[in-house]
Amino acid sequence: MYVDLDDLHTLSELDSGQALQETINYPHQFREAWELAGRWPENLSRDEIRQIMFLGTGGGSAASVDLLASYLFDEIKVPLFLNRGYTIPASIDNRTLVVVVSHSGKTEEILNAYHQVCTTEAQIIVLTSGGKLLSLARENKHPYLLIPGGMMPRIAVGYIFLPLLGLLQRLGFVGDKSAEVKETINILSELSGQYGPIVPAKDNLAKSMAYEMAGYVPVVYGSLPLTIAVASRWKNQFAENSKLLAMYNALPALHHDEVAGWDAPQSYLRHFYFTFLQDAEDRLEITRRIEISQELLASRAAGVRKVSSVGKSRLARLFSLVYLGDFISLYLALIRGVDPTPVEIIDNIKYLLTLESRTE
C-alpha cells in the first residue's frame, strides 16, 4: 500500500529532516552559493598549473565535481579529474592545483589524501564547512572557502558546485558564468513550482514518475559527455534518499556491452524501470540511439520514459535534470513510507570503522 503523495500532512510527518523543503529551497541555495563563490581569497594564482585534481567523494562533493567536469568538458583547457580514494596518483607535482572538497570536513578518505598532497609541491585549496579539514587548512596556511554546514551533503550541491565553478572563473580557466547561473536559478525557481509537494500528482512530473517507478529497480541512462554525471547523480540519490539500489550508464557506450543484458528473460526485465535523459546538445546519433533503445525496451521492461532538460544554457539544462531526479528520489522514498533523510547503514559503517581504529 503506497502513501498518497498529495497528502501533505503525511509527507511532512515522514520527512523528519525536511528534505523536501530543503530541495524546494534550491533556488535560494544557488543564489547564496554564487555570492559565496565570489569570496575566494584574492591571492590565488593559476601560474604554471597544468592539471587540476579534486579530492572529494560522496553525494555532495563527488557529484558536484562530476557535474562540473561534464559542464566544462569542451571549455576548460587543462585536464580536470576527481580523486575519490585514500591515495593520490604519482603525477601530482608543482604544476598541479589540488582542490580539497569535503562538506563536513571529516571525510576519512579525503583527509588521508590531503595529508599525502601536503607532502608534494602541489598548490592546495580547500572547500569545506568546517571539521578537521578546516583546522588543517588553517594550520598549513592553505587558502580556503567556508560554506554553510548543518545539512546533508547531497542536498548541499549548490553550495559545493557553484563555489568550485567560481574558483575556476576566478583563476581564469573559464569565462564569466554569471548569466548562466542567473538563468539556472530562474529555471530552478520555475521547476520548484512544478515539482513541489503542493502540486498534485496529476500535474506533477516528479510525483507521477515516482508512482511509475515504485516497486521496480530504477535504471537511468544519460549520454556522453554531458548527462552521464546527471545519471550518476540520479542513481546515488535513489540510493541515499529512496534507500533503493539503482543503475546508471551512458550512451553510446552502453550499446557496446550493457545492452546485451536486455536479452535477459522478460520475467527478469520486468523488474526494471528505464529512464533516458535527453539534452538539447545531444548529437543526432544520440537521439536516434535513445529512440531505438526505447523501442527495444518497450515490450520488455516494467516501464520506459524519456525526460528532456529545460533551459537555454548548458548549466541550466543540466541542473533542470538534476532537480527532477532529486524530487523523484524523495517522492520514491515517501511513497513507500520511508524517511529520506537518515542513512543508517552509512552511519553504521563509519561507527564500525571507528571501533576498528580504536582497537588497532
mmCIF file of C-alpha atoms in Angstrom:
data_model
loop_
_atom_site.group_PDB
_atom_site.id
_atom_site.type_symbol
_atom_site.label_atom_id
_atom_site.label_comp_id
_atom_site.label_asym_id
_atom_site.label_seq_id
_atom_site.Cartn_x
_atom_site.Cartn_y
_atom_site.Cartn_z
ATOM 1 C CA MET A 1 0.000 0.000 0.000
ATOM 2 C CA TYR A 2 1.592 3.252 -1.120
ATOM 3 C CA VAL A 3 1.400 6.651 0.569
ATOM 4 C CA ASP A 4 -0.694 9.289 -1.170
ATOM 5 C CA LEU A 5 1.850 11.843 -2.398
ATOM 6 C CA ASP A 6 -0.850 14.519 -2.337
ATOM 7 C CA ASP A 7 -1.362 14.001 1.417
ATOM 8 C CA LEU A 8 0.821 16.878 2.629
ATOM 9 C CA HIS A 9 0.332 16.089 6.320
ATOM 10 C CA THR A 10 1.613 12.526 5.921
ATOM 11 C CA LEU A 11 4.548 13.670 3.789
ATOM 12 C CA SER A 12 5.543 16.177 6.456
ATOM 13 C CA GLU A 13 5.352 13.539 9.202
ATOM 14 C CA LEU A 14 7.522 11.122 7.223
ATOM 15 C CA ASP A 15 10.135 13.706 6.191
ATOM 16 C CA SER A 16 11.953 14.195 9.507
ATOM 17 C CA GLY A 17 14.854 16.161 8.040
ATOM 18 C CA GLN A 18 12.673 18.375 5.850
ATOM 19 C CA ALA A 19 14.480 17.118 2.765
ATOM 20 C CA LEU A 20 11.581 18.195 0.569
ATOM 21 C CA GLN A 21 11.684 21.739 1.900
ATOM 22 C CA GLU A 22 15.475 21.883 1.520
ATOM 23 C CA THR A 23 15.069 20.791 -2.089
ATOM 24 C CA ILE A 24 12.332 23.347 -2.723
ATOM 25 C CA ASN A 25 14.827 25.929 -1.445
ATOM 26 C CA TYR A 26 17.447 25.114 -4.115
ATOM 27 C CA PRO A 27 16.917 28.471 -5.892
ATOM 28 C CA HIS A 28 17.778 30.320 -2.665
ATOM 29 C CA GLN A 29 20.708 27.990 -2.031
ATOM 30 C CA PHE A 30 22.099 28.531 -5.537
ATOM 31 C CA ARG A 31 21.711 32.308 -5.239
ATOM 32 C CA GLU A 32 23.563 32.350 -1.924
ATOM 33 C CA ALA A 33 26.186 29.909 -3.191
ATOM 34 C CA TRP A 34 27.035 32.123 -6.168
ATOM 35 C CA GLU A 35 27.547 35.050 -3.795
ATOM 36 C CA LEU A 36 29.890 32.858 -1.743
ATOM 37 C CA ALA A 37 31.739 31.918 -4.920
ATOM 38 C CA GLY A 38 32.977 35.496 -5.165
ATOM 39 C CA ARG A 39 34.640 35.310 -1.741
ATOM 40 C CA TRP A 40 37.620 33.129 -2.568
ATOM 41 C CA PRO A 41 40.880 34.645 -1.259
ATOM 42 C CA GLU A 42 42.352 37.274 -3.563
ATOM 43 C CA ASN A 43 45.877 35.831 -3.609
ATOM 44 C CA LEU A 44 45.069 32.765 -5.727
ATOM 45 C CA SER A 45 47.222 32.145 -8.792
ATOM 46 C CA ARG A 46 46.978 29.893 -11.844
ATOM 47 C CA ASP A 47 50.650 30.282 -12.781
ATOM 48 C CA GLU A 48 52.161 27.091 -14.178
ATOM 49 C CA ILE A 49 49.068 24.986 -13.437
ATOM 50 C CA ARG A 50 48.877 22.134 -15.937
ATOM 51 C CA GLN A 51 46.255 19.917 -14.288
ATOM 52 C CA ILE A 52 43.556 20.176 -11.639
ATOM 53 C CA MET A 53 42.789 17.352 -9.230
ATOM 54 C CA PHE A 54 39.764 17.465 -6.944
ATOM 55 C CA LEU A 55 39.737 15.378 -3.776
ATOM 56 C CA GLY A 56 36.147 14.507 -2.970
ATOM 57 C CA THR A 57 33.679 11.698 -2.502
ATOM 58 C CA GLY A 58 30.005 11.120 -1.814
ATOM 59 C CA GLY A 59 26.713 12.572 -2.955
ATOM 60 C CA GLY A 60 27.754 16.189 -2.431
ATOM 61 C CA SER A 61 31.426 16.616 -3.273
ATOM 62 C CA ALA A 62 31.964 13.942 -5.917
ATOM 63 C CA ALA A 63 28.609 14.583 -7.574
ATOM 64 C CA SER A 64 29.414 18.293 -7.843
ATOM 65 C CA VAL A 65 32.823 17.658 -9.391
ATOM 66 C CA ASP A 66 31.374 15.133 -11.845
ATOM 67 C CA LEU A 67 28.771 17.690 -12.915
ATOM 68 C CA LEU A 68 31.463 20.359 -13.201
ATOM 69 C CA ALA A 69 33.593 18.134 -15.434
ATOM 70 C CA SER A 70 30.637 17.363 -17.710
ATOM 71 C CA TYR A 71 29.618 21.007 -17.864
ATOM 72 C CA LEU A 72 33.115 22.258 -18.775
ATOM 73 C CA PHE A 73 34.384 19.317 -20.817
ATOM 74 C CA ASP A 74 34.822 21.325 -24.042
ATOM 75 C CA GLU A 75 35.799 24.655 -22.457
ATOM 76 C CA ILE A 76 38.471 24.147 -19.839
ATOM 77 C CA LYS A 77 41.908 23.711 -21.401
ATOM 78 C CA VAL A 78 43.653 21.790 -18.604
ATOM 79 C CA PRO A 79 42.875 18.228 -17.501
ATOM 80 C CA LEU A 80 40.384 18.152 -14.644
ATOM 81 C CA PHE A 81 39.835 14.950 -12.685
ATOM 82 C CA LEU A 82 38.383 13.627 -9.450
ATOM 83 C CA ASN A 83 40.226 11.523 -6.886
ATOM 84 C CA ARG A 84 37.817 9.757 -4.508
ATOM 85 C CA GLY A 85 40.081 7.429 -2.545
ATOM 86 C CA TYR A 86 42.685 7.320 0.203
ATOM 87 C CA THR A 87 45.724 7.684 -2.062
ATOM 88 C CA ILE A 88 46.809 10.112 -4.766
ATOM 89 C CA PRO A 89 48.361 9.481 -8.198
ATOM 90 C CA ALA A 90 52.083 9.816 -8.853
ATOM 91 C CA SER A 91 51.507 12.587 -11.407
ATOM 92 C CA ILE A 92 50.872 15.254 -8.745
ATOM 93 C CA ASP A 93 53.615 17.897 -8.896
ATOM 94 C CA ASN A 94 54.250 21.637 -8.600
ATOM 95 C CA ARG A 95 52.135 22.264 -11.703
ATOM 96 C CA THR A 96 49.064 20.627 -10.138
ATOM 97 C CA LEU A 97 46.239 22.505 -8.478
ATOM 98 C CA VAL A 98 44.605 20.313 -5.830
ATOM 99 C CA VAL A 99 41.146 21.364 -4.656
ATOM 100 C CA VAL A 100 40.187 19.511 -1.482
ATOM 101 C CA VAL A 101 36.410 19.228 -1.093
ATOM 102 C CA SER A 102 34.617 17.864 1.961
ATOM 103 C CA HIS A 103 31.321 19.353 3.096
ATOM 104 C CA SER A 104 31.667 18.020 6.630
ATOM 105 C CA GLY A 105 35.431 18.394 6.784
ATOM 106 C CA LYS A 106 35.562 14.956 8.391
ATOM 107 C CA THR A 107 35.633 12.575 5.419
ATOM 108 C CA GLU A 108 38.227 9.917 6.232
ATOM 109 C CA GLU A 109 39.448 9.234 2.700
ATOM 110 C CA ILE A 110 39.764 12.907 1.822
ATOM 111 C CA LEU A 111 41.682 13.758 4.991
ATOM 112 C CA ASN A 112 44.070 10.896 4.263
ATOM 113 C CA ALA A 113 44.598 12.046 0.674
ATOM 114 C CA TYR A 114 45.005 15.646 1.856
ATOM 115 C CA HIS A 115 47.881 14.621 4.136
ATOM 116 C CA GLN A 116 49.564 12.965 1.153
ATOM 117 C CA VAL A 117 49.091 16.013 -1.058
ATOM 118 C CA CYS A 118 50.768 18.109 1.632
ATOM 119 C CA THR A 119 53.986 16.151 1.015
ATOM 120 C CA THR A 120 54.028 17.229 -2.646
ATOM 121 C CA GLU A 121 54.726 20.619 -4.224
ATOM 122 C CA ALA A 122 51.155 20.980 -5.496
ATOM 123 C CA GLN A 123 49.117 24.141 -4.953
ATOM 124 C CA ILE A 124 46.343 23.321 -2.466
ATOM 125 C CA ILE A 125 42.946 24.985 -1.996
ATOM 126 C CA VAL A 126 40.185 23.822 0.380
ATOM 127 C CA LEU A 127 36.365 23.982 0.276
ATOM 128 C CA THR A 128 34.562 22.867 3.436
ATOM 129 C CA SER A 129 32.041 23.832 6.101
ATOM 130 C CA GLY A 130 34.408 23.066 8.971
ATOM 131 C CA GLY A 131 35.685 19.975 10.770
ATOM 132 C CA LYS A 132 39.223 18.645 10.828
ATOM 133 C CA LEU A 133 39.838 19.771 7.249
ATOM 134 C CA LEU A 134 39.281 23.415 8.155
ATOM 135 C CA SER A 135 41.684 23.119 11.093
ATOM 136 C CA LEU A 136 44.336 21.582 8.849
ATOM 137 C CA ALA A 137 43.869 24.196 6.132
ATOM 138 C CA ARG A 138 44.383 26.957 8.682
ATOM 139 C CA GLU A 139 47.353 25.173 10.218
ATOM 140 C CA ASN A 140 49.006 24.673 6.820
ATOM 141 C CA LYS A 141 48.037 28.163 5.607
ATOM 142 C CA HIS A 142 46.170 26.788 2.605
ATOM 143 C CA PRO A 143 43.572 29.103 1.023
ATOM 144 C CA TYR A 144 40.033 28.007 1.859
ATOM 145 C CA LEU A 145 36.397 28.972 1.478
ATOM 146 C CA LEU A 146 33.795 28.224 4.137
ATOM 147 C CA ILE A 147 30.368 27.052 3.019
ATOM 148 C CA PRO A 148 27.246 26.510 5.168
ATOM 149 C CA GLY A 149 27.058 23.263 7.119
ATOM 150 C CA GLY A 150 24.258 21.608 9.030
ATOM 151 C CA MET A 151 22.639 19.897 6.059
ATOM 152 C CA MET A 152 23.006 16.648 4.181
ATOM 153 C CA PRO A 153 25.926 16.948 1.722
ATOM 154 C CA ARG A 154 23.770 15.538 -1.064
ATOM 155 C CA ILE A 155 21.367 18.457 -0.647
ATOM 156 C CA ALA A 156 24.231 20.991 -0.500
ATOM 157 C CA VAL A 157 25.058 20.509 -4.192
ATOM 158 C CA GLY A 158 24.649 24.229 -4.925
ATOM 159 C CA TYR A 159 26.910 25.228 -2.046
ATOM 160 C CA ILE A 160 29.599 22.919 -3.417
ATOM 161 C CA PHE A 161 29.222 23.163 -7.199
ATOM 162 C CA LEU A 162 28.956 26.937 -7.586
ATOM 163 C CA PRO A 163 31.960 27.878 -5.398
ATOM 164 C CA LEU A 164 34.034 25.389 -7.408
ATOM 165 C CA LEU A 165 32.820 26.980 -10.629
ATOM 166 C CA GLY A 166 33.556 30.401 -9.153
ATOM 167 C CA LEU A 167 37.068 29.264 -8.276
ATOM 168 C CA LEU A 168 37.787 28.223 -11.855
ATOM 169 C CA GLN A 169 36.335 31.524 -13.046
ATOM 170 C CA ARG A 170 38.474 33.493 -10.559
ATOM 171 C CA LEU A 171 41.608 31.705 -11.777
ATOM 172 C CA GLY A 172 40.765 32.399 -15.413
ATOM 173 C CA PHE A 173 40.239 28.802 -16.508
ATOM 174 C CA VAL A 174 36.686 29.591 -17.671
ATOM 175 C CA GLY A 175 34.816 32.718 -18.696
ATOM 176 C CA ASP A 176 32.187 34.669 -16.783
ATOM 177 C CA LYS A 177 29.331 32.328 -15.853
ATOM 178 C CA SER A 178 27.087 34.875 -14.148
ATOM 179 C CA ALA A 179 24.443 34.875 -16.886
ATOM 180 C CA GLU A 180 24.208 31.078 -16.925
ATOM 181 C CA VAL A 181 23.983 30.941 -13.143
ATOM 182 C CA LYS A 182 21.204 33.538 -13.196
ATOM 183 C CA GLU A 183 19.250 31.503 -15.750
ATOM 184 C CA THR A 184 19.820 28.336 -13.728
ATOM 185 C CA ILE A 185 18.357 29.974 -10.619
ATOM 186 C CA ASN A 186 15.348 31.139 -12.627
ATOM 187 C CA ILE A 187 14.806 27.660 -14.094
ATOM 188 C CA LEU A 188 15.055 26.054 -10.654
ATOM 189 C CA SER A 189 12.515 28.559 -9.340
ATOM 190 C CA GLU A 190 10.089 27.613 -12.113
ATOM 191 C CA LEU A 191 10.607 23.886 -11.601
ATOM 192 C CA SER A 192 10.254 24.206 -7.834
ATOM 193 C CA GLY A 193 6.729 25.415 -8.508
ATOM 194 C CA GLN A 194 6.071 22.387 -10.719
ATOM 195 C CA TYR A 195 7.636 19.578 -8.660
ATOM 196 C CA GLY A 196 6.861 20.704 -5.097
ATOM 197 C CA PRO A 197 4.529 18.716 -2.816
ATOM 198 C CA ILE A 198 1.636 21.170 -3.109
ATOM 199 C CA VAL A 199 1.325 20.356 -6.824
ATOM 200 C CA PRO A 200 -0.989 17.325 -7.271
ATOM 201 C CA ALA A 201 0.398 14.188 -8.855
ATOM 202 C CA LYS A 202 -1.717 14.566 -11.992
ATOM 203 C CA ASP A 203 0.146 17.817 -12.764
ATOM 204 C CA ASN A 204 3.496 16.887 -11.204
ATOM 205 C CA LEU A 205 6.074 15.042 -13.327
ATOM 206 C CA ALA A 206 8.234 14.131 -10.323
ATOM 207 C CA LYS A 207 5.325 12.596 -8.401
ATOM 208 C CA SER A 208 3.954 10.746 -11.427
ATOM 209 C CA MET A 209 7.360 9.243 -12.202
ATOM 210 C CA ALA A 210 7.738 8.148 -8.581
ATOM 211 C CA TYR A 211 4.398 6.347 -8.844
ATOM 212 C CA GLU A 212 5.538 4.679 -12.075
ATOM 213 C CA MET A 213 8.893 3.603 -10.601
ATOM 214 C CA ALA A 214 7.543 2.326 -7.286
ATOM 215 C CA GLY A 215 8.234 -1.379 -6.904
ATOM 216 C CA TYR A 216 10.855 -1.512 -9.653
ATOM 217 C CA VAL A 217 14.632 -1.102 -9.972
ATOM 218 C CA PRO A 218 15.426 2.320 -11.478
ATOM 219 C CA VAL A 219 17.844 2.361 -14.410
ATOM 220 C CA VAL A 220 18.983 5.791 -15.595
ATOM 221 C CA TYR A 221 20.740 6.360 -18.909
ATOM 222 C CA GLY A 222 22.458 9.614 -19.783
ATOM 223 C CA SER A 223 24.814 10.343 -22.643
ATOM 224 C CA LEU A 224 28.494 11.080 -23.067
ATOM 225 C CA PRO A 225 29.851 13.583 -22.325
ATOM 226 C CA LEU A 226 27.023 15.766 -20.997
ATOM 227 C CA THR A 227 24.415 13.927 -18.952
ATOM 228 C CA ILE A 228 26.366 10.934 -17.653
ATOM 229 C CA ALA A 229 27.067 12.904 -14.464
ATOM 230 C CA VAL A 230 23.352 13.603 -14.070
ATOM 231 C CA ALA A 231 22.551 9.902 -14.497
ATOM 232 C CA SER A 232 25.099 9.090 -11.795
ATOM 233 C CA ARG A 233 23.501 11.703 -9.539
ATOM 234 C CA TRP A 234 20.058 10.124 -10.039
ATOM 235 C CA LYS A 235 21.420 6.680 -9.176
ATOM 236 C CA ASN A 236 23.070 7.903 -5.984
ATOM 237 C CA GLN A 237 20.000 9.890 -4.934
ATOM 238 C CA PHE A 238 17.885 6.760 -5.348
ATOM 239 C CA ALA A 239 20.337 5.031 -3.002
ATOM 240 C CA GLU A 240 20.603 7.710 -0.304
ATOM 241 C CA ASN A 241 17.132 9.246 -0.429
ATOM 242 C CA SER A 242 14.950 6.370 -1.640
ATOM 243 C CA LYS A 243 17.021 3.597 0.011
ATOM 244 C CA LEU A 244 16.969 1.642 -3.261
ATOM 245 C CA LEU A 245 19.634 0.076 -5.403
ATOM 246 C CA ALA A 246 19.675 1.601 -8.875
ATOM 247 C CA MET A 247 21.789 1.510 -12.025
ATOM 248 C CA TYR A 248 23.144 4.088 -14.435
ATOM 249 C CA ASN A 249 25.088 4.162 -17.677
ATOM 250 C CA ALA A 250 25.518 6.353 -20.736
ATOM 251 C CA LEU A 251 25.027 6.269 -24.475
ATOM 252 C CA PRO A 252 26.665 5.443 -26.803
ATOM 253 C CA ALA A 253 28.920 3.311 -24.569
ATOM 254 C CA LEU A 254 26.154 1.081 -23.187
ATOM 255 C CA HIS A 255 25.240 -0.017 -26.725
ATOM 256 C CA HIS A 256 28.565 -1.856 -26.843
ATOM 257 C CA ASP A 257 28.113 -4.036 -23.756
ATOM 258 C CA GLU A 258 25.262 -3.470 -21.267
ATOM 259 C CA VAL A 259 22.632 -3.632 -23.986
ATOM 260 C CA ALA A 260 23.271 -7.365 -24.284
ATOM 261 C CA GLY A 261 21.599 -7.699 -20.888
ATOM 262 C CA TRP A 262 18.339 -6.550 -22.433
ATOM 263 C CA ASP A 263 18.064 -10.041 -23.909
ATOM 264 C CA ALA A 264 17.518 -11.403 -20.404
ATOM 265 C CA PRO A 265 14.222 -13.245 -19.839
ATOM 266 C CA GLN A 266 11.238 -10.920 -19.737
ATOM 267 C CA SER A 267 10.415 -12.188 -16.250
ATOM 268 C CA TYR A 268 13.716 -10.591 -15.165
ATOM 269 C CA LEU A 269 13.498 -7.337 -17.153
ATOM 270 C CA ARG A 270 10.001 -6.722 -15.802
ATOM 271 C CA HIS A 271 11.683 -5.677 -12.552
ATOM 272 C CA PHE A 272 13.400 -2.647 -14.150
ATOM 273 C CA TYR A 273 12.151 0.849 -14.970
ATOM 274 C CA PHE A 274 14.283 2.716 -17.529
ATOM 275 C CA THR A 275 14.674 6.496 -17.792
ATOM 276 C CA PHE A 276 16.563 8.188 -20.624
ATOM 277 C CA LEU A 277 17.916 11.703 -20.105
ATOM 278 C CA GLN A 278 17.729 13.863 -23.236
ATOM 279 C CA ASP A 279 19.538 17.181 -23.688
ATOM 280 C CA ALA A 280 19.324 19.808 -26.434
ATOM 281 C CA GLU A 281 23.048 19.391 -27.153
ATOM 282 C CA ASP A 282 22.814 15.657 -27.728
ATOM 283 C CA ARG A 283 24.057 14.680 -31.155
ATOM 284 C CA LEU A 284 21.517 13.353 -33.622
ATOM 285 C CA GLU A 285 23.177 9.956 -33.257
ATOM 286 C CA ILE A 286 22.432 10.007 -29.514
ATOM 287 C CA THR A 287 18.809 10.967 -30.126
ATOM 288 C CA ARG A 288 18.447 8.085 -32.551
ATOM 289 C CA ARG A 289 20.062 5.682 -30.087
ATOM 290 C CA ILE A 290 17.564 6.782 -27.427
ATOM 291 C CA GLU A 291 14.673 6.172 -29.822
ATOM 292 C CA ILE A 292 15.960 2.717 -30.766
ATOM 293 C CA SER A 293 16.530 1.846 -27.104
ATOM 294 C CA GLN A 294 13.005 2.883 -26.156
ATOM 295 C CA GLU A 295 11.585 0.743 -28.956
ATOM 296 C CA LEU A 296 13.598 -2.291 -27.857
ATOM 297 C CA LEU A 297 12.701 -1.932 -24.182
ATOM 298 C CA ALA A 298 9.029 -1.025 -24.572
ATOM 299 C CA SER A 299 7.814 -4.628 -24.595
ATOM 300 C CA ARG A 300 10.443 -5.956 -22.193
ATOM 301 C CA ALA A 301 10.780 -3.623 -19.191
ATOM 302 C CA ALA A 302 8.359 -2.532 -16.475
ATOM 303 C CA GLY A 303 8.466 0.986 -17.861
ATOM 304 C CA VAL A 304 10.423 3.241 -20.200
ATOM 305 C CA ARG A 305 10.391 7.019 -20.212
ATOM 306 C CA LYS A 306 12.428 9.834 -21.743
ATOM 307 C CA VAL A 307 12.787 13.170 -19.949
ATOM 308 C CA SER A 308 14.257 16.280 -21.535
ATOM 309 C CA SER A 309 16.270 19.083 -19.990
ATOM 310 C CA VAL A 310 14.818 22.584 -19.687
ATOM 311 C CA GLY A 311 16.533 25.910 -20.337
ATOM 312 C CA LYS A 312 18.809 27.642 -22.821
ATOM 313 C CA SER A 313 22.257 27.441 -21.232
ATOM 314 C CA ARG A 314 24.047 24.174 -20.607
ATOM 315 C CA LEU A 315 24.241 24.895 -16.879
ATOM 316 C CA ALA A 316 20.500 25.472 -16.568
ATOM 317 C CA ARG A 317 19.706 22.373 -18.592
ATOM 318 C CA LEU A 318 21.973 20.094 -16.565
ATOM 319 C CA PHE A 319 20.557 21.270 -13.258
ATOM 320 C CA SER A 320 16.994 21.037 -14.533
ATOM 321 C CA LEU A 321 17.603 17.297 -14.871
ATOM 322 C CA VAL A 322 19.403 17.096 -11.525
ATOM 323 C CA TYR A 323 16.448 18.831 -9.876
ATOM 324 C CA LEU A 324 13.897 16.452 -11.357
ATOM 325 C CA GLY A 325 15.897 13.443 -10.182
ATOM 326 C CA ASP A 326 16.250 14.846 -6.680
ATOM 327 C CA PHE A 327 12.491 15.319 -6.342
ATOM 328 C CA ILE A 328 11.715 11.875 -7.785
ATOM 329 C CA SER A 329 14.107 10.223 -5.324
ATOM 330 C CA LEU A 330 12.407 11.947 -2.382
ATOM 331 C CA TYR A 331 8.920 11.015 -3.545
ATOM 332 C CA LEU A 332 10.073 7.455 -4.215
ATOM 333 C CA ALA A 333 11.055 7.224 -0.551
ATOM 334 C CA LEU A 334 7.937 8.890 0.826
ATOM 335 C CA ILE A 335 5.537 6.885 -1.344
ATOM 336 C CA ARG A 336 6.840 3.755 0.434
ATOM 337 C CA GLY A 337 6.642 5.336 3.880
ATOM 338 C CA VAL A 338 10.426 5.794 4.048
ATOM 339 C CA ASP A 339 12.069 8.838 5.638
ATOM 340 C CA PRO A 340 14.569 10.090 3.021
ATOM 341 C CA THR A 341 16.950 11.786 5.460
ATOM 342 C CA PRO A 342 18.564 9.068 7.644
ATOM 343 C CA VAL A 343 21.316 6.943 6.095
ATOM 344 C CA GLU A 344 21.677 4.475 8.935
ATOM 345 C CA ILE A 345 23.859 1.972 7.113
ATOM 346 C CA ILE A 346 26.384 4.684 6.178
ATOM 347 C CA ASP A 347 26.461 5.890 9.780
ATOM 348 C CA ASN A 348 26.879 2.294 10.955
ATOM 349 C CA ILE A 349 29.832 1.719 8.633
ATOM 350 C CA LYS A 350 31.517 4.877 9.932
ATOM 351 C CA TYR A 351 30.904 3.732 13.510
ATOM 352 C CA LEU A 352 32.341 0.264 12.863
ATOM 353 C CA LEU A 353 35.409 1.777 11.205
ATOM 354 C CA THR A 354 35.892 3.997 14.247
ATOM 355 C CA LEU A 355 35.714 0.965 16.550
ATOM 356 C CA GLU A 356 38.329 -0.853 14.479
ATOM 357 C CA SER A 357 40.701 2.125 14.522
ATOM 358 C CA ARG A 358 40.435 2.289 18.314
ATOM 359 C CA THR A 359 41.445 -1.355 18.705
ATOM 360 C CA GLU A 360 44.464 -1.185 16.386
#
